[in-house]
Short mmCIF file of C-alpha atoms (C1' of nucleotides) in Angstrom, two decimals:
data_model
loop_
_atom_site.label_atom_id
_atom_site.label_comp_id
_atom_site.label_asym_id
_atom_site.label_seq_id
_atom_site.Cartn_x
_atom_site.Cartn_y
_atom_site.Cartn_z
CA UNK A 1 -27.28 58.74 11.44
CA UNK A 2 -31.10 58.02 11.53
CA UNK A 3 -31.61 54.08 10.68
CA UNK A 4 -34.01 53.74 7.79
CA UNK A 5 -33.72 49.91 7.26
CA UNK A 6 -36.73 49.35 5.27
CA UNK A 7 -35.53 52.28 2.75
CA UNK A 8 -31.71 50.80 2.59
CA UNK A 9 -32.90 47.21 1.37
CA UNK A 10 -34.98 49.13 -1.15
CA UNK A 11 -32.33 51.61 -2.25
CA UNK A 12 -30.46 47.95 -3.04
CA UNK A 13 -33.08 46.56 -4.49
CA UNK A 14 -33.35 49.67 -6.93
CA UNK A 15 -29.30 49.75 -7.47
CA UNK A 16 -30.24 46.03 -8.71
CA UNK A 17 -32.86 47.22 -11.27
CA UNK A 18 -30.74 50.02 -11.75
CA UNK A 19 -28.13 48.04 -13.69
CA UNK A 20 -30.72 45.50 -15.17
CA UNK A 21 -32.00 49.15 -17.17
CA UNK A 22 -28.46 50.23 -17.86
CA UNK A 23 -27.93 46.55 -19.38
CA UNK A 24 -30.60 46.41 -21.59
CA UNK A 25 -29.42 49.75 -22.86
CA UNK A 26 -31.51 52.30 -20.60
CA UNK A 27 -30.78 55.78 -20.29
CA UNK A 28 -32.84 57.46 -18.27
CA UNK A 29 -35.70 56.41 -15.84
CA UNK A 30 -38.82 57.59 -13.94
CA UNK A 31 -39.79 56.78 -10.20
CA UNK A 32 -42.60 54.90 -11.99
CA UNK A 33 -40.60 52.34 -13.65
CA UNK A 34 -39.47 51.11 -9.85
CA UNK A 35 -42.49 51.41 -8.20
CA UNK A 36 -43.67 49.10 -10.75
CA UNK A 37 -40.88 46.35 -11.17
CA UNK A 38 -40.32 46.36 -7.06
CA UNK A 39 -43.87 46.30 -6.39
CA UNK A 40 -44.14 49.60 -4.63
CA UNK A 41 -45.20 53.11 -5.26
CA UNK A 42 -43.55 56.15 -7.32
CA UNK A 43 -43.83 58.12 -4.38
CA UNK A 44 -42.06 55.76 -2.09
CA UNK A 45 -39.57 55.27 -4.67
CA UNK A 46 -38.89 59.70 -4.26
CA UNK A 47 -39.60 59.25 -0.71
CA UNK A 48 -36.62 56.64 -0.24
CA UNK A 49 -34.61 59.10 -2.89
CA UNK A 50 -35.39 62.13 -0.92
CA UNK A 51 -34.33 60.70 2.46
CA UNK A 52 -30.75 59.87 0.89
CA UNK A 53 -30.28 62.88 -1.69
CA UNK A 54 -30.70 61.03 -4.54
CA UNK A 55 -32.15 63.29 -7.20
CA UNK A 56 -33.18 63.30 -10.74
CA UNK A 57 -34.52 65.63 -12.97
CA UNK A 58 -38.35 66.83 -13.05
CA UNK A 59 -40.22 65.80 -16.15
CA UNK A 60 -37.55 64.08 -17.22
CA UNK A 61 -36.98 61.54 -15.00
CA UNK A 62 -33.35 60.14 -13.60
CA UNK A 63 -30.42 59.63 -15.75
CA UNK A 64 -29.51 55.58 -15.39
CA UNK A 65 -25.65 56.78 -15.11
CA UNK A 66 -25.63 59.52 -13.03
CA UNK A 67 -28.29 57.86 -10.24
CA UNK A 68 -25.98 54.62 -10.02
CA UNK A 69 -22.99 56.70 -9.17
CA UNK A 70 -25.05 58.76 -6.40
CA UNK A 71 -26.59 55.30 -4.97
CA UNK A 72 -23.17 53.45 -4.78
CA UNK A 73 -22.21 56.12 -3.65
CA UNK A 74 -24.53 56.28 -0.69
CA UNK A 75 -24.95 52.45 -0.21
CA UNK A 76 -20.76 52.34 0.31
CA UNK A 77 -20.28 50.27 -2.82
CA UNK A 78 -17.23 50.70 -3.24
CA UNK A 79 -14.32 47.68 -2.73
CA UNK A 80 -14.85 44.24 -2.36
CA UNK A 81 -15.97 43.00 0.94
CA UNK A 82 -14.50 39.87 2.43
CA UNK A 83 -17.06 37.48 3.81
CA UNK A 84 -16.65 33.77 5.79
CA UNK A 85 -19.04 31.00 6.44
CA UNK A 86 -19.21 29.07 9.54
CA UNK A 87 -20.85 26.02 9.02
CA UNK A 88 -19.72 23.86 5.93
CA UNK A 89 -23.58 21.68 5.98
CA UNK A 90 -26.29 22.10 3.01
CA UNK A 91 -26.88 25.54 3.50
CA UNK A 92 -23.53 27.21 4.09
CA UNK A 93 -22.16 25.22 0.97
CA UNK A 94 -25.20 26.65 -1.28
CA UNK A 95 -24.32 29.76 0.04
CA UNK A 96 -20.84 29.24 -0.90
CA UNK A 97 -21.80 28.72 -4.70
CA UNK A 98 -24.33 31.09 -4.91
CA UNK A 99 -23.59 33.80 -7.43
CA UNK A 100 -25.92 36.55 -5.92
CA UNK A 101 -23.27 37.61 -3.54
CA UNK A 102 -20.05 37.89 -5.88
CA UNK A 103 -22.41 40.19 -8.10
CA UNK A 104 -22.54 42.10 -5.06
CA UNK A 105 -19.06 42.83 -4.48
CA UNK A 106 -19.05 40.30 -1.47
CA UNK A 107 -16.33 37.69 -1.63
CA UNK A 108 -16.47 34.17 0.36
CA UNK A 109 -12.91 34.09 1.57
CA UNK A 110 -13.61 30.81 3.90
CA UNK A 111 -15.63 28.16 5.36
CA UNK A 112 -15.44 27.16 8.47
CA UNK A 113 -16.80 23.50 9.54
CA UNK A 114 -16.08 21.19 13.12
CA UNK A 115 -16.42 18.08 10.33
CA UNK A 116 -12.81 17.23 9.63
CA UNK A 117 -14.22 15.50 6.48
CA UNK A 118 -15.83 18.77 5.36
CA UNK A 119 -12.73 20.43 5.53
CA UNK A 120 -10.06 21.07 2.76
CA UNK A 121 -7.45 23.91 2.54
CA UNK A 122 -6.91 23.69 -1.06
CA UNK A 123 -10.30 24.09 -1.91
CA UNK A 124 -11.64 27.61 -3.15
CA UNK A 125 -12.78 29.18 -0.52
CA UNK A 126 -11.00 26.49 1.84
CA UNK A 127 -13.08 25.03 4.39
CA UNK A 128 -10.85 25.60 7.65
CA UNK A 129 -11.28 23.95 10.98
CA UNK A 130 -12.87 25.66 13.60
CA UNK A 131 -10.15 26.10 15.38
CA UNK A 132 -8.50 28.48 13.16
CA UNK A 133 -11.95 30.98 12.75
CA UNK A 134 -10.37 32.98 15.48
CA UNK A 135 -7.25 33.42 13.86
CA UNK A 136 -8.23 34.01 10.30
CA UNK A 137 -10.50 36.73 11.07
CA UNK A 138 -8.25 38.43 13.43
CA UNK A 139 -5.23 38.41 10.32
CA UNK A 140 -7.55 38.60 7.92
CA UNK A 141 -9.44 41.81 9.49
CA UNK A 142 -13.18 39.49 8.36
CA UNK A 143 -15.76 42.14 9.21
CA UNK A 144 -18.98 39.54 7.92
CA UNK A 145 -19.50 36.24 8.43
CA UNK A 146 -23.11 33.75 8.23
CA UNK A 147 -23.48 31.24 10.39
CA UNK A 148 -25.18 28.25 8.92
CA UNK A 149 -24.28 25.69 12.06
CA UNK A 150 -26.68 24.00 13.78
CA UNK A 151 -28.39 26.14 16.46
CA UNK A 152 -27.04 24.33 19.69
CA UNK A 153 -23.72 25.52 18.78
CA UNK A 154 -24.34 29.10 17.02
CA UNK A 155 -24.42 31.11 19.81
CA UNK A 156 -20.78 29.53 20.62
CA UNK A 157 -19.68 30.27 17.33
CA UNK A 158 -20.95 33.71 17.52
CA UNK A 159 -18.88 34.85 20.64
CA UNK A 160 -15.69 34.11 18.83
CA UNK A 161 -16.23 35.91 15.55
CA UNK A 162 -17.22 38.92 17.46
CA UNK A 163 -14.40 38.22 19.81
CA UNK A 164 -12.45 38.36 16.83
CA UNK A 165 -13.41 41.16 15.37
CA UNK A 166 -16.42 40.35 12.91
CA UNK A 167 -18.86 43.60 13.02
CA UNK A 168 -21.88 41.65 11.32
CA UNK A 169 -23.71 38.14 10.44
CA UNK A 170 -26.29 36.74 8.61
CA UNK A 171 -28.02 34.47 10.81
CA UNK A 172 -29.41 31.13 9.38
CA UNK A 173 -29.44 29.62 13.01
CA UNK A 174 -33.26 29.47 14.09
CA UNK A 175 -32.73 30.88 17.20
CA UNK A 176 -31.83 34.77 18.63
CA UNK A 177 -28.25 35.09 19.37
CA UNK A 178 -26.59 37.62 21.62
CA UNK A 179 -24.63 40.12 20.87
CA UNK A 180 -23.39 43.74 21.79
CA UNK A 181 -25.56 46.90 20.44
CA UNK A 182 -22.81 47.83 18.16
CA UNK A 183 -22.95 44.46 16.31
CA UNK A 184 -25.39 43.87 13.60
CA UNK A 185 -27.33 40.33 13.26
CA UNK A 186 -29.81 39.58 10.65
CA UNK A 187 -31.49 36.89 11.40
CA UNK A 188 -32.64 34.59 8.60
CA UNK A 189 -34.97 32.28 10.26
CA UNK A 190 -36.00 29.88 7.50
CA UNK A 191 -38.25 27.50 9.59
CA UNK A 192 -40.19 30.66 11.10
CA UNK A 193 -40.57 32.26 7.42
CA UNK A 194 -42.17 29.23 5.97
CA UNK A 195 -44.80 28.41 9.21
CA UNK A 196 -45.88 31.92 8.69
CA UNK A 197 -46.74 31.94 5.30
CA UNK A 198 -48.24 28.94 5.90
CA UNK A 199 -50.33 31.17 8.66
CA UNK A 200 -50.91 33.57 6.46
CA UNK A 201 -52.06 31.36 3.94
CA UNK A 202 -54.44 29.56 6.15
CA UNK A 203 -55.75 32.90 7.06
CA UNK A 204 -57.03 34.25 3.65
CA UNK A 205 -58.47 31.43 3.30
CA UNK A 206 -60.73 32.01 6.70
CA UNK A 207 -61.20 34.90 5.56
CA UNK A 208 -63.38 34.01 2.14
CA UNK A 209 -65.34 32.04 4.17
CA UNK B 1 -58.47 40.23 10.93
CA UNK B 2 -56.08 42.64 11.91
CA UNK B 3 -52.59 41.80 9.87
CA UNK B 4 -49.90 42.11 12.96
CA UNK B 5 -47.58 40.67 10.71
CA UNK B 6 -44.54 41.28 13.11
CA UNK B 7 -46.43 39.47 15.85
CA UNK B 8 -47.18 36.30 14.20
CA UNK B 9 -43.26 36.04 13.33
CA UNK B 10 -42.84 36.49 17.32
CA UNK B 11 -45.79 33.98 18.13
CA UNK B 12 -43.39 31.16 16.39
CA UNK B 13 -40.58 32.18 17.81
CA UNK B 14 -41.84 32.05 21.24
CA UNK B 15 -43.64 28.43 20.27
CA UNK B 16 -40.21 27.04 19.54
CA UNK B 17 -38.78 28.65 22.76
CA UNK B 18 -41.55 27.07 24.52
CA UNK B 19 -40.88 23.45 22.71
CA UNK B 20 -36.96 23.88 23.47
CA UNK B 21 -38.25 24.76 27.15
CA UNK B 22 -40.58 21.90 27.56
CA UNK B 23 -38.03 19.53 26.51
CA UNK B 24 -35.79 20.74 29.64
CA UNK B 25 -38.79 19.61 32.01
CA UNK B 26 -39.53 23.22 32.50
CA UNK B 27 -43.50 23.36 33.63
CA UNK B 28 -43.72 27.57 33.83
CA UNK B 29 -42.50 30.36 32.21
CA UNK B 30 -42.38 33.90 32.19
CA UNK B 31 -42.68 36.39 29.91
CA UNK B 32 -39.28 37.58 30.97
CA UNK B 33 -37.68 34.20 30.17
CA UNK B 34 -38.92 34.84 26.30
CA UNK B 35 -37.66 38.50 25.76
CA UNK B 36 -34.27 37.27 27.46
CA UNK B 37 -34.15 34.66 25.57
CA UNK B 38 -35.22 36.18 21.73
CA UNK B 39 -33.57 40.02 22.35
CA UNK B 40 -36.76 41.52 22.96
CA UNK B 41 -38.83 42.86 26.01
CA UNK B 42 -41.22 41.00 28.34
CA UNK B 43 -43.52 44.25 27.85
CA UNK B 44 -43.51 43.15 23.56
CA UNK B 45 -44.19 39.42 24.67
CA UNK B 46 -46.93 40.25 26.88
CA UNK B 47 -48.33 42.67 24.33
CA UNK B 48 -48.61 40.16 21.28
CA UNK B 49 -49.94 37.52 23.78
CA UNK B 50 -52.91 40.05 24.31
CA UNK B 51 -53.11 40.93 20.59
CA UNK B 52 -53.99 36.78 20.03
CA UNK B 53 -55.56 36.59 23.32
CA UNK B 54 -53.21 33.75 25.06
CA UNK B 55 -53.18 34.26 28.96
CA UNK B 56 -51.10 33.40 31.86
CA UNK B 57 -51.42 33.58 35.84
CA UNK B 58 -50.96 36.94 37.30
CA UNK B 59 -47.76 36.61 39.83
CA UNK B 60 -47.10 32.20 38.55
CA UNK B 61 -45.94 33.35 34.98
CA UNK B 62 -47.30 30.99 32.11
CA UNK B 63 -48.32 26.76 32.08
CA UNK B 64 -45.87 25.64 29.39
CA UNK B 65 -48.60 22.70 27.70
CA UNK B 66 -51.18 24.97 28.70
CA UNK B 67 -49.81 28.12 26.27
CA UNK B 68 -48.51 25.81 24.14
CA UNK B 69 -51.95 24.51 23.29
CA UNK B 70 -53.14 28.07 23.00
CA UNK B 71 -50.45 29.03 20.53
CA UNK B 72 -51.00 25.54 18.50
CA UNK B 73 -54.68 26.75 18.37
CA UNK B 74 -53.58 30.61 17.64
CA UNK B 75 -50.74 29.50 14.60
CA UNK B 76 -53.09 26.84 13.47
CA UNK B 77 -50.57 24.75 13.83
CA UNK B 78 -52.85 21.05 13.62
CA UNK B 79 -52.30 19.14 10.30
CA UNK B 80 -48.85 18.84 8.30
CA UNK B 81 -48.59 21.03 5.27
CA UNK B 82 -47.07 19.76 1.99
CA UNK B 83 -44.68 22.11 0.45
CA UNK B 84 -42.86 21.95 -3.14
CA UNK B 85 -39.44 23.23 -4.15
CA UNK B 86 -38.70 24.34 -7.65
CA UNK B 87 -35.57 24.64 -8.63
CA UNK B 88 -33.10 21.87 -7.71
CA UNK B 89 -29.66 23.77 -7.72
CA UNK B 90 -27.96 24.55 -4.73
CA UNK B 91 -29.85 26.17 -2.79
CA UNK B 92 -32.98 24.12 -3.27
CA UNK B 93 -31.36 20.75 -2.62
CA UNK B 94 -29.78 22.83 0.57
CA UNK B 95 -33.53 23.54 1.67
CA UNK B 96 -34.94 20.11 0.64
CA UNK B 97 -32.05 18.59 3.48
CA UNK B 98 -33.00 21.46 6.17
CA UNK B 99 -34.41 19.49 8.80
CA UNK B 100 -36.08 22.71 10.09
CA UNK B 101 -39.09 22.58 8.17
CA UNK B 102 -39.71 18.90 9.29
CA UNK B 103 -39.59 20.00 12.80
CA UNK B 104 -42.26 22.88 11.41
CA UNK B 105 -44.84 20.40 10.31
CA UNK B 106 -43.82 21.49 6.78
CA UNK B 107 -43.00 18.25 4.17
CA UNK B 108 -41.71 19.13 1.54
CA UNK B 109 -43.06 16.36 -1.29
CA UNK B 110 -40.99 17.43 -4.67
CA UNK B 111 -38.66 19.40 -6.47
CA UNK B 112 -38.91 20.81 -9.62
CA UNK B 113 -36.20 21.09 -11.98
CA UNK B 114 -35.51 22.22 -15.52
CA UNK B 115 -32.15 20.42 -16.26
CA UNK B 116 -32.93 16.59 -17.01
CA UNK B 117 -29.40 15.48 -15.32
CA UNK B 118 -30.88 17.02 -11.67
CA UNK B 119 -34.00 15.07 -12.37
CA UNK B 120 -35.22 11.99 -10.40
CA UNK B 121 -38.55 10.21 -9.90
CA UNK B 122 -37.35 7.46 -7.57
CA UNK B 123 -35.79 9.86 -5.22
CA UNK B 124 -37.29 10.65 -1.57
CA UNK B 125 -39.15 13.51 -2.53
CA UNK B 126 -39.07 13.12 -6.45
CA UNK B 127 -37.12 15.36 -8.54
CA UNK B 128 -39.71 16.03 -11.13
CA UNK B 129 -39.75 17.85 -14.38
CA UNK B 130 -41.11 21.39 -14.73
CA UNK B 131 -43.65 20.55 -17.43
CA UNK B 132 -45.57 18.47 -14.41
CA UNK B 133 -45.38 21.79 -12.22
CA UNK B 134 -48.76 22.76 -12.73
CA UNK B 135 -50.50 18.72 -12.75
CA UNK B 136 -48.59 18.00 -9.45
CA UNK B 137 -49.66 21.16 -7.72
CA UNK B 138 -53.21 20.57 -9.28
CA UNK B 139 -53.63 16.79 -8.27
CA UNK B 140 -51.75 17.26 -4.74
CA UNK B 141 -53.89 20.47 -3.57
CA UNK B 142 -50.79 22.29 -2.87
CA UNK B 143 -50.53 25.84 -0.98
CA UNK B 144 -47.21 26.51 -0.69
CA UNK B 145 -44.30 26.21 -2.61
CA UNK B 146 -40.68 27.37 -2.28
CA UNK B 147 -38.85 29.48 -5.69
CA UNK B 148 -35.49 28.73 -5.96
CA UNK B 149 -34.94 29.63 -9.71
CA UNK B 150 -32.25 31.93 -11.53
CA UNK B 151 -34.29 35.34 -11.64
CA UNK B 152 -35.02 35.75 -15.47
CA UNK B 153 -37.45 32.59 -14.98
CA UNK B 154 -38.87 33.16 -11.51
CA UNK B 155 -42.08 35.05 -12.80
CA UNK B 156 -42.45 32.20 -15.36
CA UNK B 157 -42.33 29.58 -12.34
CA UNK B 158 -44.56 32.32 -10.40
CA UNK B 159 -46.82 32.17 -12.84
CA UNK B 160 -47.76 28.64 -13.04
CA UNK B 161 -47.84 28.07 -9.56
CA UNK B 162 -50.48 30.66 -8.63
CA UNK B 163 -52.85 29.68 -11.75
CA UNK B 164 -52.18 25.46 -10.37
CA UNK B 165 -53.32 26.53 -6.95
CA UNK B 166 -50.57 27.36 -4.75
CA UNK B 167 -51.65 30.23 -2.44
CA UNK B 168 -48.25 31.88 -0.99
CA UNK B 169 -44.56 30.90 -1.72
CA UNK B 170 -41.06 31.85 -0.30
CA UNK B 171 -39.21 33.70 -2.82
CA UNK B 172 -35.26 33.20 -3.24
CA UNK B 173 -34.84 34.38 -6.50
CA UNK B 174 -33.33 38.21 -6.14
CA UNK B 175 -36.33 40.08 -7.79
CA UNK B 176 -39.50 41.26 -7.20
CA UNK B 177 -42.16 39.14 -8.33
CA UNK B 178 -45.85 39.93 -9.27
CA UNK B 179 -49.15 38.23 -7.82
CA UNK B 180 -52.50 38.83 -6.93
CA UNK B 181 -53.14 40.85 -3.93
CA UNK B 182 -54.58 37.97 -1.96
CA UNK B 183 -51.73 35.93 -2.92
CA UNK B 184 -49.02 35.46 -0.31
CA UNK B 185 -45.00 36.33 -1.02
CA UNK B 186 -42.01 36.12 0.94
CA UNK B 187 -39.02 37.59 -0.05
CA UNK B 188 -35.33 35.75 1.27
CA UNK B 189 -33.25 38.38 -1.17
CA UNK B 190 -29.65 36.83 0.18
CA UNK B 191 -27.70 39.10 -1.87
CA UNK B 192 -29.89 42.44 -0.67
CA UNK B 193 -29.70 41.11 3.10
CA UNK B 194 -25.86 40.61 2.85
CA UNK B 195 -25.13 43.55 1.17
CA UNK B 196 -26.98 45.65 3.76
CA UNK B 197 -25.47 43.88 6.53
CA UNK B 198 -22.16 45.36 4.88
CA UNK B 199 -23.82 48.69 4.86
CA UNK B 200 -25.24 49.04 8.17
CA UNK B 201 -21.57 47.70 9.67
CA UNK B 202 -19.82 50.50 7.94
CA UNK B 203 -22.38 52.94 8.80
CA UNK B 204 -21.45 51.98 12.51
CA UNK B 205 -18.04 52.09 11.80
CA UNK B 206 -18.32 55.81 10.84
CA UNK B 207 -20.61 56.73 13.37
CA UNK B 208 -17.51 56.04 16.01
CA UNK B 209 -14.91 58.25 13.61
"C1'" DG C 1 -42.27 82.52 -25.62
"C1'" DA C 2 -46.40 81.59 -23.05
"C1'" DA C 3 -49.29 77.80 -21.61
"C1'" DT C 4 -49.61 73.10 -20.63
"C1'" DT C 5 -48.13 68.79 -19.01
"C1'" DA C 6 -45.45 65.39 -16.70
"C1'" DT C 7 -42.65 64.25 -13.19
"C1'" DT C 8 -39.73 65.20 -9.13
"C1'" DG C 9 -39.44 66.65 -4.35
"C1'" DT C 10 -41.12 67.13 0.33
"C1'" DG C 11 -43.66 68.79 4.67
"C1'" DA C 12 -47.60 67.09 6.91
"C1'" DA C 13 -51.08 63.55 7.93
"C1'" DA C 14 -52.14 58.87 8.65
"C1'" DC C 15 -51.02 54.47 9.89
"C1'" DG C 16 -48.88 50.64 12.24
"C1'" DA C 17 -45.81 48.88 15.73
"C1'" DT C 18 -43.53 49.50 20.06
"C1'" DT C 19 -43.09 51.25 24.57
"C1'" DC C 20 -44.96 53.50 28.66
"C1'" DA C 21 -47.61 53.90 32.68
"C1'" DC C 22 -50.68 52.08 35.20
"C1'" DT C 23 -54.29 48.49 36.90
"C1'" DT C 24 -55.33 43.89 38.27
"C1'" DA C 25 -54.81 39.70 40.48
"C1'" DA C 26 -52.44 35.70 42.25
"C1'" DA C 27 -48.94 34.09 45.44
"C1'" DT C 28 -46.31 34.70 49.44
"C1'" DA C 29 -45.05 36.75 53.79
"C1'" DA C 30 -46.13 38.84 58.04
"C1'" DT D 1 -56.23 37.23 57.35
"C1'" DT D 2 -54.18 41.27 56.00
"C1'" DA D 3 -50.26 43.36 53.67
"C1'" DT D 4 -46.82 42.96 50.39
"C1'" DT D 5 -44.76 41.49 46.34
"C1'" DT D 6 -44.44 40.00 41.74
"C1'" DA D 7 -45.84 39.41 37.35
"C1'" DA D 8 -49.76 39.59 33.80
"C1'" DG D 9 -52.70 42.56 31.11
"C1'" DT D 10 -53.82 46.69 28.50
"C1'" DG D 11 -55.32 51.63 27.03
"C1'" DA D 12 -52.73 55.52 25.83
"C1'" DA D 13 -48.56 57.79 24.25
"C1'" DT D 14 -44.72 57.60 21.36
"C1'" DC D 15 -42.01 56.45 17.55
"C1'" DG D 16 -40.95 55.05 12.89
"C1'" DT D 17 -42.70 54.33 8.28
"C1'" DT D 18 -45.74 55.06 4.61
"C1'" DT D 19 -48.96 57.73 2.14
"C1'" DC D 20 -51.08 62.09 0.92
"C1'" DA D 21 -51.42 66.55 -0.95
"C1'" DC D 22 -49.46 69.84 -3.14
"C1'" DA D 23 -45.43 72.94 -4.64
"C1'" DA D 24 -41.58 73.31 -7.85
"C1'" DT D 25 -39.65 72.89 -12.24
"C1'" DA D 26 -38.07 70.90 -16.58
"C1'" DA D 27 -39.76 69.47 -21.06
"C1'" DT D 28 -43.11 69.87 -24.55
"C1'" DT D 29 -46.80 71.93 -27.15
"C1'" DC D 30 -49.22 75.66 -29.11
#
DNA sequence: GAATTATTGTGAAACGATTCACTTAAATAA
DNA sequence: TTATTTAAGTGAATCGTTTCACAATAATTC
């Protein structure tokens, strides 16, 4: 299969305005209506459409319904995913409450933290020792995890989950981990996202000048 | 100028590999030692050096201080920048701890927040009221701010920022937002970016069947 | 029911980023 | 001091993505 990243986070980002419509009581909709609520063009919108065979009807737009079945259909949407965190600090608790992913269909099975006072098995998710990462993935058959530990000991952390079968990660270490070609990493360097706009910034306003 | 977007993400990357490098007494380095280290090829490092105009020694690699001053002078990395946070749930308090920023040059001087109970003047940085949004931006010259809001009032929060003065912000609320064209936004969608992890892993998956 | 209009759908062109293929020069070896 | 080696530097080719230009067709109007 051909890998069109950039048109797969927008197909989600359209399933997500997809069922905004169909809440407030939509029916049908026009490439138009994306373009303008994602900040992109109609014909991008078709482009990304065509690429996938996602169709709709001409003049009339795309039926709300019928659209949402195609794209879940084509994004995979269709049971629950299970998903652990390794790292039990600021940002892989906030990740832990944050709703985003549940609305999803992603579920946070676990934590995982080296802190023995972090950890708790009764909690929901439980916040497991390290030790037992291996082990719950490999029962568990985890195919995602996010690591959110500090970035001396990611890469560490990263050889066991794939050891143990995890296929994926989100990445909130700010550094670039290793990892076979068939594993997928996204990294989510906060740090680095924040000096650039920063950069950015600094540069429209040289350019003014 | 020429927006090489993907470069200037590099540029910071390889600045931090350089700082981590430095620290270990190293004195040279190549431009293999950055693509083995960040997953990427010496050929790329060598071609966004060019791009910015950095240089090494043909056949001795690259002076660590001495690029390091280059890419200082390149990122504009010379004063600190003050940043502001609104929204004080979990993920902003997670990003107000992140030590990452610190190390970044970024401060981060006060969080915004809605519900009275999160709230807190006396607190190292403040956890102000959103009604002094737009007077704290104003008073403090602030460029760059952080949204961490629910989604239905992120354009609200957008809104006020850009007319107070702030000039680019990192977006974490899971929706497109609007702004002037010379007006800088970056997206961190969590949900999108987990979700497509969880796509692109079961699009390998099938690609083996 | 024919003409018009609005919108989808898509091959081709343009653009931007990455990789190739080669040149240059400094350091080391002979 | 000359030859060899190693790594930087870069214009050109390639590749992937976006945008353009226009064809197809469903809905609406006359």
């Amino acid at each position: 299969m051909i890998l069109v990243k950039q048109s797969v986070l927008r197909l989600f980002q359209y399933r997500d305005f997809l069922i905004r419509s169909k809440k407030l009581g939509k029916e049908s909709i026009f490439s138009d209506d994306f373009a303008e609520n994602l900040g992109t063009t109609s014909i991008q919108v078709r482009k990304d459409f065509s690429i996938f065979g996602l169709s709709g009807n001409k003049r009339a737009g795309y039926k709300v319904d019928e659209l949402l079945k195609q794209l879940n259909d084509v994004l995979k949407k269709d049971e629950k995913q299970k998903v652990i965190i390794v790292g039990a600090g600021n940002i892989g608790k906030a990740l832990m409450k944050y709703d985003g992913f549940r609305e999803g269909g992603l579920e946070i099975v676990a934590l995982f933290d080296n802190d023995s006072k972090a950890q708790n098995e009764k909690a929901k998710p439980p916040v497991l020792a390290l030790e037992q990462l291996y082990g719950f993935i490999n029962e568990n058959k985890i195919e995602l995890g996010v690591i959110a530990v500090p970035y001396h000991s990611a890469q560490q952390v990263l050889d066991i989950m794939i050891l143990a079968g995890i296929k994926g990660v989100m990445n909130f270490a700010p550094i670039a981990l290793k990892a076979p070609k068939n594993f997928y990493i996204n990294d989510m360097n906060l740090k680095i996202e924040l000096e650039s706009i920063a950069y950015f910034v600094k540069s429209l306003k040289k350019k003014r000048t």
